[in-house]
Each structure stands twice: as C-alpha cells, then as structure tokens.
C-alpha cells in the first residue's frame, strides 16, 4: 500500500510508528526500543511493511540488501525473526526461538525481558553483512 506523494520508505516508517502507538503497552515500548537499536546499528537500514491483509496492517520489516529481520507482536511477546539467522554467529545467545530451522532464527521478547543492546546491534550488523555478501 503506497500513499500518494510519499516514498515507500516514509509510508512504511509511518506504518511502523502507528503500529507502535496502536499497541499502547509494553509490546509497543519493546518494538520502539528494538527499532531504535536497529537504526543505530545500521543507519542505512530500510523500513518496510510486508504481508498486509484486510485483517492486519502488515508486518514491520527492516531490510538492507534483503530482509534483515521482521518485528511481530503477539499477546505475550514481540518476535524478531532474522531471515538468515541460522548463518549468523550469535556469541551472546540472543536467539531463543526457531532454533531448529535451517534458515531463520528468532528472538522472543516477553514483557520483563531485557535485551543486551550491544550484542543486538552486533547481530543486526552481522545480518546486514550476510545479506550484502550473499548479494555480491
């Protein structure tokens, strides 16, 4: 969905902001926090909205040379799914979900969870590097 007169990125960023505001609880705070960390890790990251349906406004997506991660909110968690997470080193063991697959890995954050900010930014940078290397 594209708004008249707005580049896709601005529309997607506005959608993500609206989603954060719409949540209005700890999930919105967590999504806003990880969004900030993602932007700090890669100022060139592109915000997108994918998989929109009539029943949902779509999923927040952060991309750089391909999908880096998605940010979905559920009743009991915020799930950050890394598209190529299985190929990324995770020395601080942030990945705690979707560990059995060959491609994706995820971080589930529940209400009182705290994320290691430095390790998360490094994970974002590693995901961008993996995408860039794959693209070449």
GROMACS .gro file of C-alpha atoms in nm:
model
  136
    1UNK     CA    1   0.000   0.000   0.000
    2UNK     CA    2   0.150   0.328  -0.109
    3UNK     CA    3   0.033   0.671  -0.003
    4UNK     CA    4   0.011   0.933  -0.274
    5UNK     CA    5   0.311   1.160  -0.269
    6UNK     CA    6   0.511   0.958  -0.015
    7UNK     CA    7   0.805   0.734  -0.096
    8UNK     CA    8   0.753   0.374   0.010
    9UNK     CA    9   1.002   0.405   0.297
   10UNK     CA   10   0.822   0.700   0.454
   11UNK     CA   11   0.490   0.520   0.429
   12UNK     CA   12   0.637   0.207   0.589
   13UNK     CA   13   0.805   0.407   0.866
   14UNK     CA   14   0.477   0.583   0.937
   15UNK     CA   15   0.303   0.245   0.949
   16UNK     CA   16   0.557   0.109   1.198
   17UNK     CA   17   0.516   0.419   1.415
   18UNK     CA   18   0.138   0.379   1.400
   19UNK     CA   19   0.168   0.012   1.495
   20UNK     CA   20   0.384   0.100   1.796
   21UNK     CA   21   0.130   0.363   1.904
   22UNK     CA   22  -0.161   0.125   1.842
   23UNK     CA   23  -0.014  -0.140   2.071
   24UNK     CA   24  -0.001   0.116   2.352
   25UNK     CA   25   0.154  -0.122   2.604
   26UNK     CA   26   0.484  -0.293   2.681
   27UNK     CA   27   0.487  -0.452   2.335
   28UNK     CA   28   0.488  -0.109   2.173
   29UNK     CA   29   0.769   0.001   2.403
   30UNK     CA   30   0.974  -0.309   2.314
   31UNK     CA   31   0.913  -0.266   1.941
   32UNK     CA   32   1.011   0.102   1.962
   33UNK     CA   33   1.326   0.014   2.156
   34UNK     CA   34   1.446  -0.254   1.913
   35UNK     CA   35   1.361  -0.024   1.622
   36UNK     CA   36   1.593   0.237   1.772
   37UNK     CA   37   1.869  -0.022   1.821
   38UNK     CA   38   1.827  -0.142   1.461
   39UNK     CA   39   1.861   0.213   1.329
   40UNK     CA   40   2.166   0.273   1.548
   41UNK     CA   41   2.329  -0.046   1.420
   42UNK     CA   42   2.267   0.040   1.054
   43UNK     CA   43   2.167   0.396   0.966
   44UNK     CA   44   2.109   0.278   0.606
   45UNK     CA   45   1.851   0.017   0.705
   46UNK     CA   46   1.522   0.044   0.517
   47UNK     CA   47   1.189   0.009   0.692
   48UNK     CA   48   0.922  -0.178   0.502
   49UNK     CA   49   0.578  -0.321   0.556
   50UNK     CA   50   0.506  -0.664   0.413
   51UNK     CA   51   0.229  -0.920   0.407
   52UNK     CA   52  -0.057  -0.674   0.462
   53UNK     CA   53  -0.406  -0.828   0.460
   54UNK     CA   54  -0.751  -0.685   0.518
   55UNK     CA   55  -0.737  -0.823   0.873
   56UNK     CA   56  -0.387  -0.688   0.950
   57UNK     CA   57  -0.187  -0.385   0.851
   58UNK     CA   58   0.119  -0.592   0.770
   59UNK     CA   59   0.444  -0.679   0.939
   60UNK     CA   60   0.724  -0.433   1.017
   61UNK     CA   61   1.036  -0.535   0.824
   62UNK     CA   62   1.390  -0.398   0.831
   63UNK     CA   63   1.595  -0.457   0.516
   64UNK     CA   64   1.941  -0.393   0.380
   65UNK     CA   65   2.031  -0.594   0.069
   66UNK     CA   66   1.742  -0.821   0.166
   67UNK     CA   67   1.537  -0.878   0.479
   68UNK     CA   68   1.739  -0.840   0.798
   69UNK     CA   69   1.454  -0.905   1.042
   70UNK     CA   70   1.082  -0.871   1.100
   71UNK     CA   71   0.908  -0.746   1.412
   72UNK     CA   72   0.582  -0.913   1.502
   73UNK     CA   73   0.378  -0.856   1.815
   74UNK     CA   74   0.174  -1.125   1.985
   75UNK     CA   75  -0.028  -1.119   2.305
   76UNK     CA   76   0.264  -1.247   2.514
   77UNK     CA   77   0.574  -1.146   2.316
   78UNK     CA   78   0.745  -0.943   2.049
   79UNK     CA   79   0.915  -1.174   1.798
   80UNK     CA   80   1.213  -1.058   1.594
   81UNK     CA   81   1.276  -1.307   1.316
   82UNK     CA   82   1.607  -1.288   1.132
   83UNK     CA   83   1.571  -1.407   0.772
   84UNK     CA   84   1.921  -1.559   0.760
   85UNK     CA   85   1.967  -1.607   1.132
   86UNK     CA   86   2.097  -1.964   1.107
   87UNK     CA   87   2.404  -1.837   0.919
   88UNK     CA   88   2.483  -1.558   1.168
   89UNK     CA   89   2.714  -1.601   1.464
   90UNK     CA   90   2.534  -1.536   1.791
   91UNK     CA   91   2.803  -1.546   2.062
   92UNK     CA   92   2.574  -1.389   2.327
   93UNK     CA   93   2.296  -1.642   2.253
   94UNK     CA   94   2.026  -1.384   2.182
   95UNK     CA   95   1.839  -1.623   1.953
   96UNK     CA   96   1.592  -1.814   2.168
   97UNK     CA   97   1.325  -1.925   1.919
   98UNK     CA   98   1.301  -2.100   1.581
   99UNK     CA   99   1.631  -2.272   1.657
  100UNK     CA  100   1.561  -2.592   1.463
  101UNK     CA  101   1.529  -2.447   1.114
  102UNK     CA  102   1.799  -2.426   0.850
  103UNK     CA  103   1.747  -2.059   0.768
  104UNK     CA  104   1.568  -1.839   1.021
  105UNK     CA  105   1.630  -1.767   1.386
  106UNK     CA  106   1.423  -1.551   1.619
  107UNK     CA  107   1.438  -1.360   1.942
  108UNK     CA  108   1.122  -1.373   2.154
  109UNK     CA  109   1.099  -1.084   2.399
  110UNK     CA  110   0.843  -1.110   2.675
  111UNK     CA  111   0.718  -0.830   2.899
  112UNK     CA  112   1.002  -0.812   3.150
  113UNK     CA  113   1.284  -0.929   2.922
  114UNK     CA  114   1.582  -0.704   2.864
  115UNK     CA  115   1.800  -0.733   2.558
  116UNK     CA  116   2.177  -0.699   2.552
  117UNK     CA  117   2.182  -0.382   2.340
  118UNK     CA  118   2.544  -0.408   2.223
  119UNK     CA  119   2.502  -0.774   2.126
  120UNK     CA  120   2.175  -0.697   1.945
  121UNK     CA  121   2.334  -0.416   1.742
  122UNK     CA  122   2.618  -0.653   1.653
  123UNK     CA  123   2.364  -0.915   1.544
  124UNK     CA  124   2.198  -0.657   1.317
  125UNK     CA  125   2.534  -0.563   1.165
  126UNK     CA  126   2.617  -0.932   1.112
  127UNK     CA  127   2.279  -0.990   0.940
  128UNK     CA  128   2.341  -0.692   0.709
  129UNK     CA  129   2.690  -0.823   0.629
  130UNK     CA  130   2.546  -1.168   0.548
  131UNK     CA  131   2.287  -1.012   0.316
  132UNK     CA  132   2.548  -0.795   0.143
  133UNK     CA  133   2.788  -1.088   0.097
  134UNK     CA  134   2.507  -1.302  -0.046
  135UNK     CA  135   2.404  -1.027  -0.287
  136UNK     CA  136   2.757  -0.999  -0.429
   0.00000   0.00000   0.00000
